[in-house]
Structure formats: C-alpha cells, structure tokens
Short mmCIF file of C-alpha atoms in Angstrom, two decimals:
data_model
loop_
_atom_site.label_atom_id
_atom_site.label_comp_id
_atom_site.label_asym_id
_atom_site.label_seq_id
_atom_site.Cartn_x
_atom_site.Cartn_y
_atom_site.Cartn_z
CA UNK A 1 181.19 -148.14 -52.91
CA UNK A 2 177.73 -148.59 -54.41
CA UNK A 3 176.68 -151.79 -56.17
CA UNK A 4 173.69 -151.93 -58.51
CA UNK A 5 172.35 -155.32 -59.59
CA UNK A 6 171.25 -155.88 -63.20
CA UNK A 7 169.56 -158.99 -64.54
CA UNK A 8 169.69 -160.23 -68.13
CA UNK A 9 166.60 -162.13 -69.27
CA UNK A 10 168.45 -163.49 -72.30
CA UNK A 11 170.96 -165.53 -70.33
CA UNK A 12 169.28 -165.33 -66.91
CA UNK A 13 172.59 -163.93 -65.68
CA UNK A 14 173.56 -161.28 -63.15
CA UNK A 15 175.53 -158.16 -63.95
CA UNK A 16 176.76 -155.51 -61.52
CA UNK A 17 177.49 -151.80 -61.70
CA UNK A 18 180.05 -150.86 -59.03
CA UNK A 19 180.31 -147.14 -58.41
CA UNK A 20 183.04 -145.17 -56.65
CA UNK A 21 181.28 -142.20 -55.08
CA UNK A 22 184.51 -140.34 -54.42
CA UNK A 23 186.00 -140.49 -57.91
CA UNK A 24 182.60 -140.73 -59.68
CA UNK A 25 184.01 -143.60 -61.71
CA UNK A 26 182.39 -146.98 -62.11
CA UNK A 27 183.08 -150.45 -63.39
CA UNK A 28 180.71 -153.10 -64.67
CA UNK A 29 181.01 -156.80 -63.91
CA UNK A 30 179.60 -159.13 -66.59
CA UNK A 31 177.50 -156.85 -68.81
CA UNK A 32 175.16 -159.52 -70.15
CA UNK A 33 172.86 -156.77 -71.37
CA UNK A 34 173.09 -153.01 -71.87
CA UNK A 35 169.60 -151.60 -71.34
CA UNK A 36 167.90 -148.37 -70.34
CA UNK A 37 167.90 -149.31 -66.65
CA UNK A 38 171.67 -149.71 -66.56
CA UNK A 39 172.18 -146.53 -68.58
CA UNK A 40 169.94 -144.60 -66.18
CA UNK A 41 171.89 -145.80 -63.14
CA UNK A 42 175.15 -144.72 -64.76
CA UNK A 43 173.93 -141.31 -65.89
CA UNK A 44 171.84 -140.43 -62.82
CA UNK A 45 174.90 -140.99 -60.64
CA UNK A 46 177.10 -139.17 -63.15
CA UNK A 47 179.49 -142.10 -63.24
CA UNK A 48 182.26 -142.39 -65.79
CA UNK A 49 182.53 -146.05 -66.80
CA UNK A 50 186.24 -146.80 -66.47
CA UNK A 51 186.35 -150.59 -66.70
CA UNK A 52 184.45 -153.74 -67.56
CA UNK A 53 185.31 -156.99 -65.77
CA UNK A 54 184.30 -160.22 -67.50
CA UNK A 55 184.33 -163.41 -65.44
CA UNK A 56 184.36 -165.81 -68.41
CA UNK A 57 183.71 -165.99 -72.13
CA UNK A 58 180.14 -167.34 -72.19
CA UNK A 59 178.20 -164.80 -74.23
CA UNK A 60 175.46 -164.26 -71.66
CA UNK A 61 178.06 -162.52 -69.48
CA UNK A 62 179.38 -160.00 -72.00
CA UNK A 63 176.71 -159.57 -74.70
CA UNK A 64 176.19 -155.93 -73.73
CA UNK A 65 179.79 -155.03 -74.60
CA UNK A 66 179.06 -153.85 -78.13
CA UNK A 67 176.52 -151.25 -77.01
CA UNK A 68 178.58 -150.17 -74.01
CA UNK A 69 181.65 -149.54 -76.14
CA UNK A 70 179.63 -147.27 -78.44
CA UNK A 71 178.72 -145.03 -75.49
CA UNK A 72 181.76 -145.22 -73.21
CA UNK A 73 185.46 -146.00 -73.56
CA UNK A 74 186.29 -148.36 -70.69
CA UNK A 75 189.10 -150.87 -70.46
CA UNK A 76 187.94 -154.47 -70.65
CA UNK A 77 189.55 -157.01 -68.31
CA UNK A 78 189.23 -160.73 -69.00
CA UNK A 79 191.16 -163.98 -69.33
CA UNK A 80 190.58 -163.84 -73.10
CA UNK A 81 192.49 -161.54 -75.44
CA UNK A 82 189.31 -160.67 -77.37
CA UNK A 83 185.58 -160.76 -76.70
CA UNK A 84 183.04 -159.95 -79.38
CA UNK A 85 185.68 -158.21 -81.46
CA UNK A 86 186.82 -156.06 -78.51
CA UNK A 87 190.43 -156.23 -77.35
CA UNK A 88 190.93 -156.79 -73.63
CA UNK A 89 193.49 -156.29 -70.90
CA UNK A 90 194.51 -159.94 -70.62
CA UNK A 91 194.55 -161.41 -67.11
CA UNK A 92 196.17 -164.72 -66.22
CA UNK A 93 196.48 -166.50 -62.89
CA UNK A 94 195.98 -164.38 -59.77
CA UNK A 95 196.88 -160.74 -59.28
CA UNK A 96 195.69 -157.20 -58.66
CA UNK A 97 195.06 -154.09 -60.75
CA UNK A 98 193.46 -150.68 -60.25
CA UNK A 99 190.19 -149.70 -61.93
CA UNK A 100 187.69 -146.92 -61.16
CA UNK A 101 189.77 -146.01 -58.12
CA UNK A 102 189.43 -149.51 -56.64
CA UNK A 103 192.10 -152.11 -56.00
CA UNK A 104 190.71 -155.14 -57.83
CA UNK A 105 192.06 -158.57 -56.95
CA UNK A 106 191.48 -161.36 -59.42
CA UNK A 107 191.67 -165.12 -59.04
CA UNK A 108 191.72 -167.84 -61.68
CA UNK A 109 188.96 -170.39 -61.01
CA UNK A 110 188.86 -172.77 -63.99
CA UNK A 111 186.33 -175.58 -64.01
CA UNK A 112 183.05 -174.14 -65.24
CA UNK A 113 185.11 -172.81 -68.13
CA UNK A 114 188.90 -172.75 -68.66
CA UNK A 115 188.96 -168.95 -68.53
CA UNK A 116 186.87 -168.38 -65.38
CA UNK A 117 187.96 -165.53 -63.12
CA UNK A 118 186.67 -164.15 -59.82
CA UNK A 119 187.11 -160.47 -58.90
CA UNK A 120 187.31 -159.01 -55.40
CA UNK A 121 186.74 -155.37 -54.47
CA UNK A 122 187.01 -154.65 -50.75
CA UNK A 123 184.80 -157.24 -49.00
CA UNK A 124 182.82 -158.23 -52.10
CA UNK A 125 183.81 -161.14 -54.34
CA UNK A 126 182.21 -161.52 -57.76
CA UNK A 127 182.29 -165.25 -58.49
CA UNK A 128 180.84 -165.44 -62.00
CA UNK A 129 179.69 -169.00 -62.68
CA UNK A 130 182.34 -170.62 -60.48
CA UNK A 131 179.90 -170.67 -57.59
CA UNK A 132 176.31 -169.71 -56.79
CA UNK A 133 174.49 -169.78 -53.46
CA UNK A 134 174.71 -173.32 -52.12
CA UNK A 135 176.09 -174.81 -55.31
CA UNK A 136 179.27 -175.22 -57.31
CA UNK A 137 179.39 -174.01 -60.87
CA UNK A 138 178.50 -176.61 -63.47
CA UNK A 139 181.39 -178.53 -65.03
CA UNK A 140 181.66 -180.94 -67.95
CA UNK A 141 183.35 -183.78 -66.10
CA UNK A 142 184.84 -184.94 -62.81
CA UNK A 143 188.24 -183.44 -63.64
CA UNK A 144 186.67 -180.01 -64.14
CA UNK A 145 184.79 -180.36 -60.86
CA UNK A 146 187.91 -181.38 -58.95
CA UNK A 147 189.87 -178.50 -60.51
CA UNK A 148 187.17 -176.00 -59.57
CA UNK A 149 186.95 -177.37 -56.03
CA UNK A 150 190.69 -177.04 -55.51
CA UNK A 151 190.69 -173.41 -56.65
CA UNK A 152 187.66 -172.45 -54.56
CA UNK A 153 189.00 -174.13 -51.43
CA UNK A 154 192.29 -172.27 -51.78
CA UNK A 155 190.94 -168.87 -52.83
CA UNK A 156 187.42 -168.57 -51.43
CA UNK A 157 187.30 -170.60 -48.24
CA UNK A 158 190.39 -168.81 -46.92
CA UNK A 159 188.40 -165.54 -46.89
CA UNK A 160 186.60 -164.13 -43.86
CA UNK A 161 183.04 -165.35 -43.28
CA UNK A 162 181.74 -161.79 -43.77
CA UNK A 163 182.94 -161.54 -47.38
CA UNK A 164 179.91 -161.10 -49.65
CA UNK A 165 179.69 -163.29 -52.75
CA UNK A 166 177.98 -161.93 -55.85
CA UNK A 167 177.42 -164.80 -58.31
CA UNK A 168 176.68 -164.88 -62.02
CA UNK A 169 173.33 -166.56 -61.34
CA UNK A 170 171.02 -166.48 -58.34
CA UNK A 171 171.05 -164.47 -55.10
CA UNK A 172 174.07 -163.15 -53.21
CA UNK A 173 175.56 -165.15 -50.38
CA UNK A 174 178.56 -165.00 -48.04
CA UNK A 175 181.66 -167.07 -47.45
CA UNK A 176 180.27 -167.98 -44.02
CA UNK A 177 177.01 -169.25 -45.49
CA UNK A 178 178.83 -171.33 -48.10
CA UNK A 179 181.12 -172.76 -45.46
CA UNK A 180 178.05 -173.95 -43.55
CA UNK A 181 175.64 -175.00 -46.29
CA UNK A 182 177.50 -175.69 -49.53
CA UNK A 183 178.10 -179.42 -49.12
CA UNK A 184 179.90 -179.80 -52.46
CA UNK A 185 182.38 -177.11 -51.53
CA UNK A 186 183.20 -178.11 -47.97
CA UNK A 187 183.11 -181.89 -47.90
CA UNK A 188 186.50 -183.51 -47.42
CA UNK A 189 186.26 -186.07 -50.21
CA UNK A 190 185.82 -185.57 -53.91
CA UNK A 191 184.05 -188.09 -56.11
CA UNK A 192 187.27 -189.89 -56.89
CA UNK A 193 188.08 -190.63 -53.25
CA UNK A 194 184.68 -191.97 -52.22
CA UNK A 195 184.67 -195.72 -51.46
CA UNK A 196 182.97 -198.00 -53.93
CA UNK A 197 180.10 -200.01 -52.50
CA UNK A 198 179.83 -203.74 -53.13
CA UNK A 199 176.41 -204.43 -54.54
CA UNK A 200 176.96 -208.17 -55.03
CA UNK A 201 174.55 -210.50 -53.25
CA UNK A 202 173.87 -214.19 -52.81
CA UNK A 203 170.16 -213.72 -53.27
CA UNK A 204 168.32 -215.01 -56.30
CA UNK A 205 167.96 -212.36 -58.99
CA UNK A 206 164.51 -210.84 -59.29
CA UNK A 207 162.44 -212.41 -62.05
CA UNK A 208 159.47 -210.87 -63.75
CA UNK A 209 156.45 -213.20 -63.84
#
C-alpha cells in the first residue's frame, strides 16, 4: 500500500491517494481538490481509480469530485446519498466493504457533522474531521462533543497504539500518541460531569473608585 498526501488550499484540508501496487488500483480519501499534482501521481503509477471515500459532506472534503468523475469512473462511498450531484454508495453505521483490492472498514463518528465517517485500511485510519493530532473535531454544542467522544472512545481508543491516524486537517498521528496527549479524548469526565465550583464569598464586592 502506498499513500500520497494532497493538500487543498481552498479548505486547508487533507486528501489522500491510496494505491494498491499489486492490483494497480487506487482509491482517494476526501478529494478536496483535483489538481495536476494528484493527476500526475495517479498516472505516473498507472493506477486505476476505483473508489472515492468521503468522510463527511463539508464541501472542502469533496470539491474535486466533479473533475475526478470526468476523468475516471470510480464508485463514491459516503454517508450521504448524493454529493455535488453525484450518486454514492450509501454507508450507515459501521461495516466493511472492498475497494481497490483493499478491505475497507468504516465507522460512524457523528459529532463534527451528523454524517461523519472514519475509514480504516490495514493499520491506517482516516479520521476526517472527527479528530486531528491532539484535538477533537469541532462540534456545535456539548451534546455533539459528548456524542463524538463516545464514538471515538469505542472505535478509536480500542485500536492498537501503532495504528496510524490520517486526519482531515493537520499532521498524521497515532492511536498511541492520542492516548497519551489528547486530553479531551482520554479524560474520564465530560463537561456535563465536572463539578460546579462555588464562587460565592463573604467579602465585600470590588468597587471602582
């Protein structure tokens, strides 16, 4: 397996070309942009693009679909039935499918968005915006954060420390590194269970002169 990293300046997002050197097939995770660099990597390796995996429906993670579909004829996998006018192979919950000669496991990880998915190929897990190095994905409220935490604790922290995490933004990391340094992910208590402090006092209130 070969993985090529591609960066989209428009959404400051990461995309990945994953090549199968035996079958000469490839899949693309989150094609935020389709540019000459990505095309060169595909053609120089003589890869046939068999699949596109989209982690969630924010446009910066699939904007390159339109151009890709004009050149290749891959299947699109996502938790949305349609993206940018393109029909997809709809994924829900957790499961596994085969693409480009790889067994691809997928995990629902709602929180950053309701349709967030993570994809695992061998010892590499593509997390989308559910998690980046040292940080949880952004959420709109405490419920979304708690929901995301529950999914990540059950589906990411149960992986081996050596599993490599490829996020939608920022550098790669590992499960072991996140277990050690991602405080939001590993702390026992969520916001709702933290004790409230009593800030009452018998002192005179401060007065401006």
